Amino acid sequence: MKLFLYLMVFVFAACNHAAKTNDTAVKDTGSALVKRDSVTEYTPVLTDTSLENKITNALMKLPFVIESNDHIDSFSNHRHGIAFILDEPLENETDISVKAGYNGGERFETYYRFFVNPKTMDIKVYDPAADEKLTVSAYLKSKQ
């Protein structure tokens, strides 16, 4: 009998007989303030598309970039190649920052970081281990 009584109390406690109200939920407007950091929603910062094309074409001629492009092409079943994200130079710099890597569905995987002078098209490769910008030839020598 006690078991039946406990069961009945449990059933009645589980039921929610709250009266319906006309209160509406407050809409969350905070999401409008969140800056989306998705590669699919990336808006290019560099406004000069001819300069962007010139830089990406120059980078695509580098042997290690070609090798990475082929690697990405092979594991993505020939649907993707290497992708580039170009950013305007900072106030105290003249070089354009370029990230090169795989543009995955969830994130951008940076393989290389370049700094390109837009006037001379001089390319430097950032070496994170040494924390310095190397010329392409110096970078190639360091990888041998």
PDB file of C-alpha atoms in Angstrom:
ATOM      1  CA  MET A   1       0.000   0.000   0.000  1.00  0.00           C
ATOM      2  CA  LYS A   2       2.840   2.368   0.828  1.00  0.00           C
ATOM      3  CA  LEU A   3       4.397   1.617  -2.519  1.00  0.00           C
ATOM      4  CA  PHE A   4       1.158   2.549  -4.284  1.00  0.00           C
ATOM      5  CA  LEU A   5       0.942   5.783  -2.272  1.00  0.00           C
ATOM      6  CA  TYR A   6       4.533   6.736  -3.131  1.00  0.00           C
ATOM      7  CA  LEU A   7       3.886   5.945  -6.770  1.00  0.00           C
ATOM      8  CA  MET A   8       0.788   8.165  -6.827  1.00  0.00           C
ATOM      9  CA  VAL A   9       2.659  11.050  -5.154  1.00  0.00           C
ATOM     10  CA  PHE A  10       5.470  10.660  -7.666  1.00  0.00           C
ATOM     11  CA  VAL A  11       3.049  10.691 -10.633  1.00  0.00           C
ATOM     12  CA  PHE A  12       1.242  13.795  -9.370  1.00  0.00           C
ATOM     13  CA  ALA A  13       4.513  15.564  -8.630  1.00  0.00           C
ATOM     14  CA  ALA A  14       5.775  14.781 -12.113  1.00  0.00           C
ATOM     15  CA  CYS A  15       2.730  16.319 -13.744  1.00  0.00           C
ATOM     16  CA  ASN A  16       2.939  20.009 -14.379  1.00  0.00           C
ATOM     17  CA  HIS A  17      -0.469  21.603 -14.138  1.00  0.00           C
ATOM     18  CA  ALA A  18       0.768  25.167 -14.409  1.00  0.00           C
ATOM     19  CA  ALA A  19      -1.750  27.599 -15.762  1.00  0.00           C
ATOM     20  CA  LYS A  20      -1.070  28.872 -19.244  1.00  0.00           C
ATOM     21  CA  THR A  21       0.016  32.480 -19.409  1.00  0.00           C
ATOM     22  CA  ASN A  22       0.315  34.891 -22.275  1.00  0.00           C
ATOM     23  CA  ASP A  23       3.932  35.676 -21.376  1.00  0.00           C
ATOM     24  CA  THR A  24       6.193  35.461 -24.367  1.00  0.00           C
ATOM     25  CA  ALA A  25       9.839  34.595 -24.132  1.00  0.00           C
ATOM     26  CA  VAL A  26      12.253  37.460 -24.440  1.00  0.00           C
ATOM     27  CA  LYS A  27      14.150  37.160 -27.709  1.00  0.00           C
ATOM     28  CA  ASP A  28      17.900  36.799 -27.300  1.00  0.00           C
ATOM     29  CA  THR A  29      19.492  39.739 -29.057  1.00  0.00           C
ATOM     30  CA  GLY A  30      22.986  39.001 -27.773  1.00  0.00           C
ATOM     31  CA  SER A  31      23.724  36.733 -30.722  1.00  0.00           C
ATOM     32  CA  ALA A  32      23.681  39.762 -33.012  1.00  0.00           C
ATOM     33  CA  LEU A  33      26.716  41.082 -31.150  1.00  0.00           C
ATOM     34  CA  VAL A  34      28.758  37.914 -31.636  1.00  0.00           C
ATOM     35  CA  LYS A  35      31.245  38.156 -34.467  1.00  0.00           C
ATOM     36  CA  ARG A  36      31.141  34.923 -36.415  1.00  0.00           C
ATOM     37  CA  ASP A  37      34.535  33.331 -36.944  1.00  0.00           C
ATOM     38  CA  SER A  38      33.706  30.863 -39.659  1.00  0.00           C
ATOM     39  CA  VAL A  39      35.739  30.346 -42.775  1.00  0.00           C
ATOM     40  CA  THR A  40      32.562  29.940 -44.790  1.00  0.00           C
ATOM     41  CA  GLU A  41      31.523  33.429 -43.712  1.00  0.00           C
ATOM     42  CA  TYR A  42      34.966  34.989 -44.183  1.00  0.00           C
ATOM     43  CA  THR A  43      34.886  38.395 -45.804  1.00  0.00           C
ATOM     44  CA  PRO A  44      38.166  39.297 -47.468  1.00  0.00           C
ATOM     45  CA  VAL A  45      39.941  42.174 -45.788  1.00  0.00           C
ATOM     46  CA  LEU A  46      42.133  42.952 -48.785  1.00  0.00           C
ATOM     47  CA  THR A  47      40.100  45.137 -51.145  1.00  0.00           C
ATOM     48  CA  ASP A  48      42.382  45.025 -54.197  1.00  0.00           C
ATOM     49  CA  THR A  49      41.444  41.765 -55.945  1.00  0.00           C
ATOM     50  CA  SER A  50      44.087  42.157 -58.659  1.00  0.00           C
ATOM     51  CA  LEU A  51      46.777  42.424 -55.969  1.00  0.00           C
ATOM     52  CA  GLU A  52      45.230  39.438 -54.178  1.00  0.00           C
ATOM     53  CA  ASN A  53      45.373  37.376 -57.388  1.00  0.00           C
ATOM     54  CA  LYS A  54      48.952  38.479 -58.028  1.00  0.00           C
ATOM     55  CA  ILE A  55      50.003  37.413 -54.523  1.00  0.00           C
ATOM     56  CA  THR A  56      48.225  34.045 -54.615  1.00  0.00           C
ATOM     57  CA  ASN A  57      49.660  33.296 -58.075  1.00  0.00           C
ATOM     58  CA  ALA A  58      53.171  34.066 -56.791  1.00  0.00           C
ATOM     59  CA  LEU A  59      52.663  31.825 -53.759  1.00  0.00           C
ATOM     60  CA  MET A  60      51.297  28.984 -55.905  1.00  0.00           C
ATOM     61  CA  LYS A  61      54.660  28.859 -57.726  1.00  0.00           C
ATOM     62  CA  LEU A  62      56.550  27.910 -54.548  1.00  0.00           C
ATOM     63  CA  PRO A  63      57.467  24.198 -54.534  1.00  0.00           C
ATOM     64  CA  PHE A  64      56.312  23.490 -50.973  1.00  0.00           C
ATOM     65  CA  VAL A  65      52.980  25.244 -51.631  1.00  0.00           C
ATOM     66  CA  ILE A  66      52.486  23.135 -54.768  1.00  0.00           C
ATOM     67  CA  GLU A  67      53.242  20.030 -52.713  1.00  0.00           C
ATOM     68  CA  SER A  68      50.726  21.037 -50.024  1.00  0.00           C
ATOM     69  CA  ASN A  69      48.132  21.841 -52.687  1.00  0.00           C
ATOM     70  CA  ASP A  70      48.571  18.351 -54.170  1.00  0.00           C
ATOM     71  CA  HIS A  71      48.309  16.799 -50.703  1.00  0.00           C
ATOM     72  CA  ILE A  72      45.062  18.645 -49.906  1.00  0.00           C
ATOM     73  CA  ASP A  73      43.707  17.740 -53.333  1.00  0.00           C
ATOM     74  CA  SER A  74      44.428  14.049 -52.742  1.00  0.00           C
ATOM     75  CA  PHE A  75      42.871  13.687 -49.277  1.00  0.00           C
ATOM     76  CA  SER A  76      39.819  15.804 -50.196  1.00  0.00           C
ATOM     77  CA  ASN A  77      39.016  13.588 -53.209  1.00  0.00           C
ATOM     78  CA  HIS A  78      39.911  16.380 -55.652  1.00  0.00           C
ATOM     79  CA  ARG A  79      37.376  18.829 -54.183  1.00  0.00           C
ATOM     80  CA  HIS A  80      39.729  21.279 -52.450  1.00  0.00           C
ATOM     81  CA  GLY A  81      43.144  22.777 -52.885  1.00  0.00           C
ATOM     82  CA  ILE A  82      45.227  25.047 -50.739  1.00  0.00           C
ATOM     83  CA  ALA A  83      43.374  28.172 -49.607  1.00  0.00           C
ATOM     84  CA  PHE A  84      44.693  31.622 -48.741  1.00  0.00           C
ATOM     85  CA  ILE A  85      43.544  34.263 -46.269  1.00  0.00           C
ATOM     86  CA  LEU A  86      45.029  37.693 -46.941  1.00  0.00           C
ATOM     87  CA  ASP A  87      44.983  40.548 -44.441  1.00  0.00           C
ATOM     88  CA  GLU A  88      45.856  44.207 -44.853  1.00  0.00           C
ATOM     89  CA  PRO A  89      49.167  45.258 -43.300  1.00  0.00           C
ATOM     90  CA  LEU A  90      49.149  46.617 -39.782  1.00  0.00           C
ATOM     91  CA  GLU A  91      49.799  50.311 -39.199  1.00  0.00           C
ATOM     92  CA  ASN A  92      53.517  49.896 -38.585  1.00  0.00           C
ATOM     93  CA  GLU A  93      54.109  47.258 -41.312  1.00  0.00           C
ATOM     94  CA  THR A  94      54.187  47.274 -45.086  1.00  0.00           C
ATOM     95  CA  ASP A  95      53.848  43.525 -45.707  1.00  0.00           C
ATOM     96  CA  ILE A  96      50.550  41.788 -46.349  1.00  0.00           C
ATOM     97  CA  SER A  97      49.974  38.809 -44.059  1.00  0.00           C
ATOM     98  CA  VAL A  98      48.872  35.635 -45.856  1.00  0.00           C
ATOM     99  CA  LYS A  99      47.808  32.384 -44.232  1.00  0.00           C
ATOM    100  CA  ALA A 100      47.907  29.330 -46.477  1.00  0.00           C
ATOM    101  CA  GLY A 101      46.326  26.027 -45.576  1.00  0.00           C
ATOM    102  CA  TYR A 102      43.342  23.741 -45.682  1.00  0.00           C
ATOM    103  CA  ASN A 103      39.897  25.312 -45.569  1.00  0.00           C
ATOM    104  CA  GLY A 104      38.027  22.577 -43.700  1.00  0.00           C
ATOM    105  CA  GLY A 105      34.345  22.464 -42.880  1.00  0.00           C
ATOM    106  CA  GLU A 106      34.917  23.352 -39.244  1.00  0.00           C
ATOM    107  CA  ARG A 107      38.044  25.505 -39.286  1.00  0.00           C
ATOM    108  CA  PHE A 108      40.943  26.836 -41.311  1.00  0.00           C
ATOM    109  CA  GLU A 109      44.110  24.813 -40.751  1.00  0.00           C
ATOM    110  CA  THR A 110      47.104  27.049 -41.330  1.00  0.00           C
ATOM    111  CA  TYR A 111      50.045  25.295 -42.976  1.00  0.00           C
ATOM    112  CA  TYR A 112      52.156  28.382 -43.752  1.00  0.00           C
ATOM    113  CA  ARG A 113      52.188  32.045 -42.891  1.00  0.00           C
ATOM    114  CA  PHE A 114      53.666  34.413 -45.443  1.00  0.00           C
ATOM    115  CA  PHE A 115      54.460  38.103 -45.492  1.00  0.00           C
ATOM    116  CA  VAL A 116      54.410  39.641 -48.945  1.00  0.00           C
ATOM    117  CA  ASN A 117      55.584  43.132 -49.828  1.00  0.00           C
ATOM    118  CA  PRO A 118      52.939  44.405 -52.292  1.00  0.00           C
ATOM    119  CA  LYS A 119      55.358  46.709 -54.109  1.00  0.00           C
ATOM    120  CA  THR A 120      58.314  44.383 -54.597  1.00  0.00           C
ATOM    121  CA  MET A 121      56.439  41.048 -54.285  1.00  0.00           C
ATOM    122  CA  ASP A 122      59.185  39.933 -51.890  1.00  0.00           C
ATOM    123  CA  ILE A 123      57.936  36.839 -50.046  1.00  0.00           C
ATOM    124  CA  LYS A 124      58.952  35.909 -46.515  1.00  0.00           C
ATOM    125  CA  VAL A 125      57.907  32.736 -44.701  1.00  0.00           C
ATOM    126  CA  TYR A 126      57.236  32.846 -40.970  1.00  0.00           C
ATOM    127  CA  ASP A 127      59.089  30.133 -39.072  1.00  0.00           C
ATOM    128  CA  PRO A 128      57.258  29.600 -35.762  1.00  0.00           C
ATOM    129  CA  ALA A 129      60.070  27.508 -34.265  1.00  0.00           C
ATOM    130  CA  ALA A 130      62.597  30.317 -34.719  1.00  0.00           C
ATOM    131  CA  ASP A 131      59.959  33.050 -34.395  1.00  0.00           C
ATOM    132  CA  GLU A 132      61.295  34.932 -37.397  1.00  0.00           C
ATOM    133  CA  LYS A 133      60.500  35.771 -40.996  1.00  0.00           C
ATOM    134  CA  LEU A 134      62.751  33.947 -43.448  1.00  0.00           C
ATOM    135  CA  THR A 135      63.301  34.436 -47.138  1.00  0.00           C
ATOM    136  CA  VAL A 136      62.023  31.569 -49.276  1.00  0.00           C
ATOM    137  CA  SER A 137      65.543  30.292 -49.953  1.00  0.00           C
ATOM    138  CA  ALA A 138      66.446  30.426 -46.249  1.00  0.00           C
ATOM    139  CA  TYR A 139      63.206  28.624 -45.402  1.00  0.00           C
ATOM    140  CA  LEU A 140      63.931  25.883 -47.938  1.00  0.00           C
ATOM    141  CA  LYS A 141      67.461  25.480 -46.518  1.00  0.00           C
ATOM    142  CA  SER A 142      66.100  25.217 -42.966  1.00  0.00           C
ATOM    143  CA  LYS A 143      63.758  22.380 -44.011  1.00  0.00           C
ATOM    144  CA  GLN A 144      66.535  20.228 -45.523  1.00  0.00           C
TER     145      GLN A 144
END
